[in-house]
Short mmCIF file of N, CA and C in Angstrom, two decimals:
data_model
loop_
_atom_site.label_atom_id
_atom_site.label_comp_id
_atom_site.label_asym_id
_atom_site.label_seq_id
_atom_site.Cartn_x
_atom_site.Cartn_y
_atom_site.Cartn_z
N MET A 1 50.01 -17.13 7.55
CA MET A 1 48.84 -17.75 8.22
C MET A 1 47.79 -16.73 8.67
N ALA A 2 48.24 -15.64 9.18
CA ALA A 2 47.33 -14.60 9.64
C ALA A 2 46.54 -14.03 8.51
N ARG A 3 47.12 -13.79 7.32
CA ARG A 3 46.42 -13.26 6.23
C ARG A 3 45.30 -14.22 5.74
N SER A 4 45.46 -15.42 5.70
CA SER A 4 44.49 -16.41 5.20
C SER A 4 43.39 -16.49 6.21
N SER A 5 43.66 -16.41 7.46
CA SER A 5 42.60 -16.49 8.47
C SER A 5 41.74 -15.22 8.40
N SER A 6 42.31 -14.08 8.22
CA SER A 6 41.57 -12.85 8.18
C SER A 6 40.70 -12.84 6.92
N GLY A 7 41.19 -13.40 5.88
CA GLY A 7 40.33 -13.49 4.63
C GLY A 7 39.16 -14.36 4.81
N ILE A 8 39.32 -15.50 5.52
CA ILE A 8 38.21 -16.39 5.77
C ILE A 8 37.20 -15.72 6.68
N VAL A 9 37.67 -15.01 7.71
CA VAL A 9 36.79 -14.33 8.67
C VAL A 9 36.02 -13.23 7.83
N ALA A 10 36.66 -12.53 7.07
CA ALA A 10 36.02 -11.45 6.26
C ALA A 10 34.94 -12.08 5.35
N GLY A 11 35.28 -13.15 4.72
CA GLY A 11 34.36 -13.81 3.86
C GLY A 11 33.14 -14.35 4.57
N LEU A 12 33.33 -14.90 5.76
CA LEU A 12 32.24 -15.48 6.55
C LEU A 12 31.41 -14.24 7.06
N THR A 13 32.00 -13.21 7.45
CA THR A 13 31.26 -11.93 7.90
C THR A 13 30.35 -11.46 6.75
N VAL A 14 30.90 -11.31 5.49
CA VAL A 14 30.08 -10.84 4.40
C VAL A 14 28.94 -11.85 4.12
N ALA A 15 29.21 -13.13 4.14
CA ALA A 15 28.13 -14.09 3.94
C ALA A 15 27.11 -14.02 5.01
N ALA A 16 27.53 -13.82 6.28
CA ALA A 16 26.50 -13.69 7.37
C ALA A 16 25.66 -12.48 7.22
N LEU A 17 26.22 -11.35 6.81
CA LEU A 17 25.48 -10.08 6.57
C LEU A 17 24.51 -10.26 5.50
N VAL A 18 24.93 -10.90 4.39
CA VAL A 18 24.06 -11.13 3.20
C VAL A 18 22.81 -11.95 3.68
N ALA A 19 23.15 -13.03 4.41
CA ALA A 19 22.06 -13.97 4.92
C ALA A 19 21.09 -13.23 5.82
N VAL A 20 21.60 -12.44 6.74
CA VAL A 20 20.77 -11.70 7.67
C VAL A 20 19.92 -10.70 6.90
N GLY A 21 20.50 -10.00 5.93
CA GLY A 21 19.75 -9.02 5.14
C GLY A 21 18.59 -9.70 4.35
N PHE A 22 18.93 -10.85 3.75
CA PHE A 22 17.89 -11.56 2.95
C PHE A 22 16.81 -12.02 3.91
N LEU A 23 17.14 -12.57 5.06
CA LEU A 23 16.07 -13.08 5.94
C LEU A 23 15.29 -11.91 6.50
N GLY A 24 15.92 -10.80 6.74
CA GLY A 24 15.14 -9.63 7.21
C GLY A 24 14.16 -9.15 6.16
N TYR A 25 14.59 -9.12 4.86
CA TYR A 25 13.72 -8.73 3.80
C TYR A 25 12.53 -9.78 3.71
N GLN A 26 12.78 -11.07 3.77
CA GLN A 26 11.72 -12.02 3.71
C GLN A 26 10.78 -11.86 4.88
N ALA A 27 11.26 -11.55 6.05
CA ALA A 27 10.43 -11.41 7.20
C ALA A 27 9.52 -10.16 7.08
N SER A 28 10.05 -9.08 6.56
CA SER A 28 9.23 -7.86 6.43
C SER A 28 8.24 -8.07 5.29
N ALA A 29 8.52 -8.79 4.28
CA ALA A 29 7.57 -8.96 3.16
C ALA A 29 6.39 -9.89 3.54
N THR A 30 6.64 -10.71 4.58
CA THR A 30 5.59 -11.71 4.93
C THR A 30 5.08 -11.47 6.37
N ALA A 31 5.38 -10.35 6.92
CA ALA A 31 4.98 -10.06 8.32
C ALA A 31 3.51 -9.94 8.45
N PRO A 32 2.94 -10.41 9.55
CA PRO A 32 1.48 -10.31 9.76
C PRO A 32 1.13 -8.83 9.85
N ALA A 33 -0.12 -8.53 9.57
CA ALA A 33 -0.64 -7.15 9.63
C ALA A 33 -0.38 -6.48 11.00
N HIS A 34 -0.64 -7.18 12.04
CA HIS A 34 -0.54 -6.66 13.36
C HIS A 34 0.02 -7.72 14.29
N PRO A 35 0.91 -7.24 15.19
CA PRO A 35 1.40 -8.18 16.20
C PRO A 35 0.23 -8.71 17.00
N ALA A 36 0.44 -9.78 17.73
CA ALA A 36 -0.59 -10.34 18.58
C ALA A 36 -1.21 -9.34 19.48
N LYS A 37 -0.48 -8.44 20.01
CA LYS A 37 -1.00 -7.37 20.85
C LYS A 37 -0.59 -6.05 20.31
N ASP A 38 -1.54 -5.37 19.67
CA ASP A 38 -1.23 -4.03 19.13
C ASP A 38 -1.19 -3.05 20.28
N ALA A 39 -0.23 -2.09 20.18
CA ALA A 39 -0.21 -1.04 21.20
C ALA A 39 -1.42 -0.16 21.01
N PRO A 40 -1.96 0.42 22.08
CA PRO A 40 -3.05 1.33 21.90
C PRO A 40 -2.70 2.54 21.02
N GLN A 41 -3.60 2.93 20.16
CA GLN A 41 -3.27 4.02 19.24
C GLN A 41 -3.59 5.31 19.88
N ALA A 42 -2.75 6.28 19.69
CA ALA A 42 -2.88 7.63 20.22
C ALA A 42 -4.02 8.35 19.44
N ALA A 43 -4.70 9.19 20.16
CA ALA A 43 -5.70 9.99 19.52
C ALA A 43 -5.10 10.97 18.43
N ALA A 44 -5.86 11.20 17.39
CA ALA A 44 -5.29 12.04 16.38
C ALA A 44 -5.25 13.52 16.88
N PRO A 45 -4.32 14.24 16.52
CA PRO A 45 -4.22 15.66 16.91
C PRO A 45 -5.42 16.38 16.45
N SER A 46 -5.89 17.37 17.13
CA SER A 46 -7.12 18.02 16.82
C SER A 46 -7.05 18.74 15.47
N ASN A 47 -5.91 19.14 15.05
CA ASN A 47 -5.79 19.79 13.73
C ASN A 47 -5.67 18.86 12.56
N ALA A 48 -5.60 17.52 12.84
CA ALA A 48 -5.52 16.57 11.73
C ALA A 48 -6.87 16.37 11.07
N PRO A 49 -6.98 16.44 9.72
CA PRO A 49 -8.24 16.21 9.09
C PRO A 49 -8.77 14.83 9.31
N ALA A 50 -10.03 14.68 9.48
CA ALA A 50 -10.65 13.43 9.73
C ALA A 50 -10.61 12.53 8.46
N ALA A 51 -10.56 11.24 8.64
CA ALA A 51 -10.57 10.36 7.49
C ALA A 51 -12.00 10.36 6.96
N PRO A 52 -12.21 10.05 5.64
CA PRO A 52 -13.45 9.99 5.08
C PRO A 52 -14.29 8.90 5.77
N ALA A 53 -15.57 9.06 5.84
CA ALA A 53 -16.46 8.05 6.44
C ALA A 53 -16.37 6.85 5.64
N PRO A 54 -16.00 5.68 6.22
CA PRO A 54 -15.79 4.44 5.49
C PRO A 54 -16.84 4.03 4.52
N GLU A 55 -18.10 4.06 4.94
CA GLU A 55 -19.14 3.60 4.01
C GLU A 55 -20.17 4.61 3.65
N ALA A 56 -20.05 5.76 4.26
CA ALA A 56 -21.09 6.83 3.96
C ALA A 56 -21.07 7.22 2.53
N ALA A 57 -19.90 7.31 1.87
CA ALA A 57 -19.84 7.83 0.49
C ALA A 57 -19.75 6.63 -0.48
N LYS A 58 -20.10 5.42 -0.06
CA LYS A 58 -19.92 4.24 -0.92
C LYS A 58 -20.93 4.36 -2.13
N PRO A 59 -20.39 4.28 -3.32
CA PRO A 59 -21.27 4.29 -4.48
C PRO A 59 -22.08 2.98 -4.52
N ALA A 60 -23.22 3.04 -5.21
CA ALA A 60 -24.07 1.89 -5.26
C ALA A 60 -23.45 0.68 -5.92
N ALA A 61 -22.59 0.92 -6.88
CA ALA A 61 -21.96 -0.15 -7.62
C ALA A 61 -20.58 0.09 -8.06
N LEU A 62 -19.88 -0.91 -8.44
CA LEU A 62 -18.59 -0.81 -9.05
C LEU A 62 -18.71 0.00 -10.31
N PRO A 63 -17.80 1.00 -10.58
CA PRO A 63 -17.86 1.78 -11.87
C PRO A 63 -17.86 0.85 -13.09
N PRO A 64 -18.83 1.16 -14.02
CA PRO A 64 -19.00 0.27 -15.13
C PRO A 64 -17.74 0.02 -16.01
N ASP A 65 -16.92 0.92 -16.31
CA ASP A 65 -15.74 0.74 -17.21
C ASP A 65 -14.49 0.43 -16.37
N SER A 66 -14.57 -0.56 -15.50
CA SER A 66 -13.43 -0.87 -14.73
C SER A 66 -12.72 -2.16 -14.95
N GLY A 67 -12.93 -2.65 -16.14
CA GLY A 67 -12.20 -3.89 -16.57
C GLY A 67 -12.89 -5.14 -16.31
N THR A 68 -12.21 -6.25 -16.39
CA THR A 68 -12.79 -7.63 -16.19
C THR A 68 -11.83 -8.43 -15.31
N GLY A 69 -12.39 -9.51 -14.82
CA GLY A 69 -11.52 -10.42 -14.02
C GLY A 69 -11.16 -9.84 -12.64
N ALA A 70 -10.30 -10.59 -11.98
CA ALA A 70 -9.85 -10.18 -10.65
C ALA A 70 -8.97 -8.86 -10.83
N ARG A 71 -9.32 -7.89 -9.93
CA ARG A 71 -8.58 -6.66 -10.08
C ARG A 71 -8.86 -5.73 -8.83
N VAL A 72 -7.96 -4.77 -8.65
CA VAL A 72 -8.19 -3.70 -7.73
C VAL A 72 -8.58 -2.56 -8.61
N VAL A 73 -9.68 -1.88 -8.27
CA VAL A 73 -10.18 -0.73 -8.97
C VAL A 73 -9.95 0.47 -8.08
N TYR A 74 -9.29 1.50 -8.52
CA TYR A 74 -9.02 2.71 -7.75
C TYR A 74 -9.54 3.92 -8.52
N SER A 75 -10.48 4.65 -7.88
CA SER A 75 -11.02 5.87 -8.42
C SER A 75 -10.40 7.06 -7.73
N VAL A 76 -9.63 7.85 -8.42
CA VAL A 76 -8.98 8.99 -7.78
C VAL A 76 -10.03 10.00 -7.35
N ASN A 77 -10.98 10.35 -8.21
CA ASN A 77 -12.02 11.37 -7.82
C ASN A 77 -12.94 10.90 -6.76
N LEU A 78 -13.31 9.61 -6.78
CA LEU A 78 -14.23 9.11 -5.76
C LEU A 78 -13.57 8.73 -4.44
N ARG A 79 -12.17 8.68 -4.51
CA ARG A 79 -11.37 8.34 -3.33
C ARG A 79 -11.88 7.03 -2.79
N ARG A 80 -11.91 5.98 -3.68
CA ARG A 80 -12.46 4.73 -3.31
C ARG A 80 -11.66 3.62 -4.01
N VAL A 81 -11.56 2.44 -3.36
CA VAL A 81 -11.03 1.20 -3.92
C VAL A 81 -12.03 0.14 -3.85
N TRP A 82 -12.06 -0.73 -4.94
CA TRP A 82 -12.90 -1.89 -4.91
C TRP A 82 -11.96 -3.05 -5.18
N LEU A 83 -12.18 -4.13 -4.43
CA LEU A 83 -11.51 -5.35 -4.66
C LEU A 83 -12.51 -6.28 -5.37
N VAL A 84 -12.16 -6.70 -6.61
CA VAL A 84 -13.11 -7.47 -7.45
C VAL A 84 -12.49 -8.83 -7.74
N GLY A 85 -13.37 -9.81 -7.49
CA GLY A 85 -12.93 -11.20 -7.71
C GLY A 85 -12.98 -11.64 -9.15
N GLN A 86 -12.44 -12.83 -9.41
CA GLN A 86 -12.36 -13.31 -10.82
C GLN A 86 -13.76 -13.32 -11.51
N ASP A 87 -14.77 -13.56 -10.70
CA ASP A 87 -16.15 -13.62 -11.21
C ASP A 87 -16.73 -12.26 -11.49
N GLY A 88 -15.97 -11.17 -11.27
CA GLY A 88 -16.42 -9.83 -11.53
C GLY A 88 -17.27 -9.20 -10.44
N ARG A 89 -17.43 -9.93 -9.30
CA ARG A 89 -18.21 -9.41 -8.22
C ARG A 89 -17.28 -8.68 -7.17
N GLU A 90 -17.81 -7.56 -6.68
CA GLU A 90 -17.13 -6.80 -5.67
C GLU A 90 -17.01 -7.63 -4.40
N GLN A 91 -15.81 -7.78 -3.91
CA GLN A 91 -15.56 -8.47 -2.64
C GLN A 91 -15.47 -7.50 -1.50
N LYS A 92 -14.98 -6.30 -1.75
CA LYS A 92 -14.88 -5.30 -0.65
C LYS A 92 -14.65 -3.95 -1.41
N SER A 93 -15.14 -2.88 -0.69
CA SER A 93 -14.98 -1.53 -1.20
C SER A 93 -14.68 -0.66 0.04
N PHE A 94 -13.82 0.31 -0.10
CA PHE A 94 -13.47 1.23 1.00
C PHE A 94 -12.94 2.52 0.47
N SER A 95 -13.05 3.53 1.39
CA SER A 95 -12.54 4.94 1.12
C SER A 95 -11.01 4.87 1.30
N VAL A 96 -10.35 5.76 0.52
CA VAL A 96 -8.90 5.92 0.62
C VAL A 96 -8.65 7.41 0.65
N MET A 97 -7.41 7.79 1.06
CA MET A 97 -6.95 9.17 0.94
C MET A 97 -5.90 9.21 -0.17
N PRO A 98 -6.22 9.80 -1.29
CA PRO A 98 -5.26 9.82 -2.43
C PRO A 98 -3.94 10.57 -2.05
N SER A 99 -2.88 10.26 -2.80
CA SER A 99 -1.60 10.91 -2.59
C SER A 99 -1.67 12.20 -3.40
N THR A 100 -0.57 12.95 -3.41
CA THR A 100 -0.54 14.16 -4.15
C THR A 100 -0.15 13.94 -5.68
N ALA A 101 0.47 12.78 -5.93
CA ALA A 101 0.80 12.41 -7.29
C ALA A 101 -0.19 11.31 -7.71
N HIS A 102 -0.73 11.44 -8.94
CA HIS A 102 -1.79 10.51 -9.39
C HIS A 102 -1.38 9.79 -10.63
N PRO A 103 -1.58 8.48 -10.68
CA PRO A 103 -1.34 7.76 -11.88
C PRO A 103 -2.46 8.12 -12.91
N LYS A 104 -2.02 8.07 -14.21
CA LYS A 104 -2.97 8.32 -15.26
C LYS A 104 -3.95 7.12 -15.29
N PRO A 105 -5.27 7.38 -15.69
CA PRO A 105 -6.17 6.23 -15.81
C PRO A 105 -5.66 5.20 -16.73
N GLY A 106 -5.86 3.91 -16.40
CA GLY A 106 -5.34 2.83 -17.14
C GLY A 106 -5.19 1.58 -16.33
N THR A 107 -4.62 0.59 -16.86
CA THR A 107 -4.38 -0.70 -16.14
C THR A 107 -2.92 -0.90 -15.87
N TYR A 108 -2.67 -1.26 -14.58
CA TYR A 108 -1.30 -1.44 -14.09
C TYR A 108 -1.24 -2.88 -13.53
N LEU A 109 -0.01 -3.30 -13.14
CA LEU A 109 0.21 -4.52 -12.45
C LEU A 109 0.95 -4.21 -11.18
N VAL A 110 0.67 -4.92 -10.10
CA VAL A 110 1.39 -4.78 -8.84
C VAL A 110 2.79 -5.16 -9.13
N SER A 111 3.79 -4.29 -8.92
CA SER A 111 5.16 -4.53 -9.31
C SER A 111 6.02 -4.98 -8.02
N SER A 112 5.59 -4.44 -6.84
CA SER A 112 6.36 -4.80 -5.62
C SER A 112 5.51 -4.60 -4.42
N ARG A 113 5.90 -5.25 -3.33
CA ARG A 113 5.18 -5.17 -2.06
C ARG A 113 6.18 -5.07 -0.97
N ALA A 114 5.81 -4.48 0.17
CA ALA A 114 6.69 -4.42 1.36
C ALA A 114 5.77 -4.46 2.59
N GLY A 115 6.21 -5.31 3.57
CA GLY A 115 5.38 -5.45 4.79
C GLY A 115 5.31 -4.18 5.57
N SER A 116 6.52 -3.50 5.71
CA SER A 116 6.55 -2.19 6.41
C SER A 116 7.74 -1.44 6.02
N VAL A 117 7.54 -0.12 5.80
CA VAL A 117 8.66 0.81 5.37
C VAL A 117 8.25 2.17 5.91
N THR A 118 9.14 3.14 5.62
CA THR A 118 8.80 4.46 5.85
C THR A 118 8.28 5.04 4.57
N GLY A 119 7.12 5.70 4.59
CA GLY A 119 6.46 6.24 3.34
C GLY A 119 7.27 7.43 2.84
N SER A 120 6.85 7.86 1.66
CA SER A 120 7.49 9.01 1.04
C SER A 120 7.25 10.29 1.81
N ASP A 121 6.31 10.29 2.74
CA ASP A 121 6.02 11.47 3.58
C ASP A 121 6.72 11.38 4.92
N GLY A 122 7.55 10.29 5.18
CA GLY A 122 8.29 10.11 6.35
C GLY A 122 7.60 9.40 7.48
N VAL A 123 6.42 8.89 7.13
CA VAL A 123 5.59 8.21 8.15
C VAL A 123 5.70 6.69 8.04
N PRO A 124 5.83 5.97 9.16
CA PRO A 124 5.86 4.49 9.10
C PRO A 124 4.50 3.96 8.50
N VAL A 125 4.64 3.09 7.49
CA VAL A 125 3.46 2.50 6.87
C VAL A 125 3.62 1.00 6.77
N GLU A 126 2.52 0.33 6.49
CA GLU A 126 2.56 -1.15 6.40
C GLU A 126 1.71 -1.55 5.19
N HIS A 127 2.02 -2.80 4.76
CA HIS A 127 1.24 -3.40 3.66
C HIS A 127 1.27 -2.51 2.40
N VAL A 128 2.47 -2.21 1.94
CA VAL A 128 2.71 -1.39 0.82
C VAL A 128 2.57 -2.21 -0.47
N VAL A 129 1.69 -1.82 -1.38
CA VAL A 129 1.42 -2.50 -2.60
C VAL A 129 1.70 -1.48 -3.69
N ARG A 130 2.80 -1.59 -4.47
CA ARG A 130 3.20 -0.60 -5.40
C ARG A 130 2.75 -1.04 -6.82
N PHE A 131 2.35 -0.04 -7.64
CA PHE A 131 1.89 -0.43 -8.98
C PHE A 131 2.24 0.57 -10.09
N ALA A 132 2.71 1.79 -9.82
CA ALA A 132 2.98 2.81 -10.83
C ALA A 132 4.04 3.72 -10.42
N THR A 133 4.64 4.46 -11.35
CA THR A 133 5.52 5.50 -11.09
C THR A 133 5.16 6.72 -11.89
N VAL A 134 5.05 7.89 -11.25
CA VAL A 134 4.67 9.12 -11.95
C VAL A 134 5.77 10.11 -11.63
N GLU A 135 6.51 10.56 -12.75
CA GLU A 135 7.49 11.58 -12.63
C GLU A 135 8.55 11.17 -11.54
N GLY A 136 8.93 9.92 -11.54
CA GLY A 136 9.89 9.46 -10.55
C GLY A 136 9.35 9.11 -9.13
N ILE A 137 8.02 9.36 -8.93
CA ILE A 137 7.46 9.11 -7.61
C ILE A 137 6.72 7.77 -7.72
N VAL A 138 7.00 6.82 -6.82
CA VAL A 138 6.41 5.51 -6.81
C VAL A 138 5.03 5.66 -6.20
N ILE A 139 4.03 5.08 -6.85
CA ILE A 139 2.64 5.13 -6.41
C ILE A 139 2.21 3.79 -5.86
N GLY A 140 1.60 3.75 -4.71
CA GLY A 140 1.11 2.52 -4.14
C GLY A 140 0.16 2.70 -2.97
N PHE A 141 -0.49 1.66 -2.63
CA PHE A 141 -1.39 1.64 -1.48
C PHE A 141 -0.68 1.35 -0.22
N SER A 142 -1.07 1.89 0.90
CA SER A 142 -0.52 1.58 2.20
C SER A 142 -1.44 2.03 3.35
N ALA A 143 -1.13 1.55 4.49
CA ALA A 143 -1.85 1.96 5.71
C ALA A 143 -0.81 2.54 6.68
N ARG A 144 -1.05 3.75 7.24
CA ARG A 144 -0.14 4.25 8.27
C ARG A 144 -0.29 3.38 9.51
N VAL A 145 0.82 3.11 10.05
CA VAL A 145 0.91 2.26 11.30
C VAL A 145 0.12 2.91 12.43
N ASP A 146 0.05 4.26 12.50
CA ASP A 146 -0.73 4.84 13.55
C ASP A 146 -2.25 4.92 13.19
N GLY A 147 -2.64 4.40 12.08
CA GLY A 147 -4.06 4.22 11.78
C GLY A 147 -4.70 5.47 11.14
N GLN A 148 -3.94 6.62 11.06
CA GLN A 148 -4.58 7.82 10.57
C GLN A 148 -4.61 7.93 9.07
N MET A 149 -5.49 8.74 8.53
CA MET A 149 -5.55 8.95 7.08
C MET A 149 -5.69 10.49 6.82
N PRO A 150 -4.70 11.32 7.25
CA PRO A 150 -4.84 12.72 7.03
C PRO A 150 -4.67 13.10 5.53
N GLN A 151 -5.17 14.33 5.25
CA GLN A 151 -4.97 14.84 3.89
C GLN A 151 -3.41 15.04 3.74
N PRO A 152 -2.88 14.66 2.60
CA PRO A 152 -1.47 14.84 2.40
C PRO A 152 -1.09 16.34 2.22
N ASP A 153 0.12 16.69 2.56
CA ASP A 153 0.62 18.03 2.32
C ASP A 153 0.73 18.32 0.83
N PRO A 154 -0.11 19.31 0.41
CA PRO A 154 -0.18 19.56 -1.04
C PRO A 154 1.15 20.15 -1.64
N THR A 155 2.02 20.61 -0.76
CA THR A 155 3.27 21.13 -1.24
C THR A 155 4.37 20.07 -1.52
N ARG A 156 4.09 18.81 -1.08
CA ARG A 156 5.04 17.68 -1.25
C ARG A 156 4.44 16.66 -2.26
N LYS A 157 5.24 16.20 -3.13
CA LYS A 157 4.86 15.13 -4.06
C LYS A 157 5.07 13.83 -3.37
N THR A 158 3.99 13.12 -3.02
CA THR A 158 4.06 11.76 -2.43
C THR A 158 3.19 10.80 -3.22
N GLY A 159 3.45 9.51 -3.04
CA GLY A 159 2.76 8.54 -3.87
C GLY A 159 1.92 7.56 -3.05
N GLY A 160 1.77 7.77 -1.69
CA GLY A 160 1.08 6.86 -0.87
C GLY A 160 -0.42 7.12 -0.83
N ILE A 161 -1.18 6.14 -1.38
CA ILE A 161 -2.64 6.15 -1.30
C ILE A 161 -3.00 5.43 0.02
N ARG A 162 -3.49 6.15 0.97
CA ARG A 162 -3.66 5.67 2.34
C ARG A 162 -5.05 5.11 2.59
N MET A 163 -5.08 4.14 3.42
CA MET A 163 -6.37 3.49 3.89
C MET A 163 -6.23 3.08 5.35
N THR A 164 -7.32 2.59 5.91
CA THR A 164 -7.26 2.13 7.28
C THR A 164 -6.44 0.89 7.36
N ARG A 165 -6.03 0.52 8.55
CA ARG A 165 -5.22 -0.66 8.69
C ARG A 165 -6.01 -1.92 8.31
N ALA A 166 -7.31 -1.99 8.68
CA ALA A 166 -8.13 -3.14 8.34
C ALA A 166 -8.28 -3.25 6.84
N ASP A 167 -8.46 -2.12 6.11
CA ASP A 167 -8.56 -2.21 4.67
C ASP A 167 -7.20 -2.46 4.02
N GLY A 168 -6.14 -2.04 4.73
CA GLY A 168 -4.80 -2.33 4.22
C GLY A 168 -4.52 -3.88 4.34
N ASP A 169 -5.08 -4.52 5.38
CA ASP A 169 -4.93 -5.95 5.55
C ASP A 169 -5.63 -6.67 4.35
N ALA A 170 -6.87 -6.18 4.04
CA ALA A 170 -7.64 -6.84 2.99
C ALA A 170 -6.90 -6.63 1.63
N LEU A 171 -6.43 -5.48 1.35
CA LEU A 171 -5.77 -5.18 0.07
C LEU A 171 -4.47 -6.05 -0.06
N TRP A 172 -3.73 -6.14 1.09
CA TRP A 172 -2.50 -6.87 1.13
C TRP A 172 -2.73 -8.40 0.74
N ALA A 173 -3.80 -8.95 1.31
CA ALA A 173 -4.12 -10.29 0.99
C ALA A 173 -4.56 -10.47 -0.40
N PHE A 174 -5.21 -9.51 -1.01
CA PHE A 174 -5.82 -9.56 -2.33
C PHE A 174 -4.84 -9.28 -3.44
N ALA A 175 -4.02 -8.23 -3.25
CA ALA A 175 -3.21 -7.68 -4.36
C ALA A 175 -1.77 -8.19 -4.26
N THR A 176 -1.48 -9.37 -4.76
CA THR A 176 -0.20 -9.96 -4.79
C THR A 176 0.59 -9.45 -6.09
N ILE A 177 1.81 -9.82 -6.19
CA ILE A 177 2.64 -9.44 -7.31
C ILE A 177 1.94 -9.82 -8.57
N ASN A 178 1.82 -8.87 -9.58
CA ASN A 178 1.24 -8.99 -10.91
C ASN A 178 -0.26 -8.97 -10.84
N ALA A 179 -0.88 -8.67 -9.68
CA ALA A 179 -2.33 -8.39 -9.65
C ALA A 179 -2.64 -7.17 -10.48
N LYS A 180 -3.84 -7.18 -11.09
CA LYS A 180 -4.24 -6.04 -11.98
C LYS A 180 -4.78 -4.95 -11.09
N VAL A 181 -4.34 -3.68 -11.40
CA VAL A 181 -4.88 -2.50 -10.71
C VAL A 181 -5.42 -1.59 -11.85
N VAL A 182 -6.70 -1.29 -11.74
CA VAL A 182 -7.34 -0.41 -12.77
C VAL A 182 -7.54 0.97 -12.16
N VAL A 183 -6.92 1.99 -12.71
CA VAL A 183 -7.06 3.34 -12.17
C VAL A 183 -8.11 4.09 -13.06
N LEU A 184 -9.07 4.68 -12.34
CA LEU A 184 -10.09 5.50 -12.99
C LEU A 184 -9.95 6.91 -12.55
N PRO A 185 -10.42 7.93 -13.41
CA PRO A 185 -10.28 9.31 -12.90
C PRO A 185 -11.06 9.52 -11.60
#
């Protein structure tokens, strides 16, 4: 009798752990961008590079060879992302901080998303939108939870293309699974 009871308990424990894990994953994938009350953000250390000016370097228009239809357009050299609607009109454009690993120019699809994780640089990030892999390094857009956009350490291969939290919110809402991402040089 004791053996059958312990088997049932073990089975129920495994089932409960699986259910909790699944619910945790679902919660993180659909978590809101910010809790109702965000904690005040600490000032950036004085040696941290400043983020690019959000609109100062904005090009006049979406690059001409950036595809058609609804898409995310990412220019590595311009350090900029455009969110383009089905009608081909720019809905939003913003500066980003590229990672140290860059995808080749081309068209990709969003392959996975995560509400919050630890980035490849060890920093907590949110609204992760993954679309490519380069030499085993996963490439995706994300926003640091602390709101900073420092220059990545050039000695480490990382795949996080960083943006402000507000821009991360917009990209998260726009770039769902299988959304098109066009990478330009």
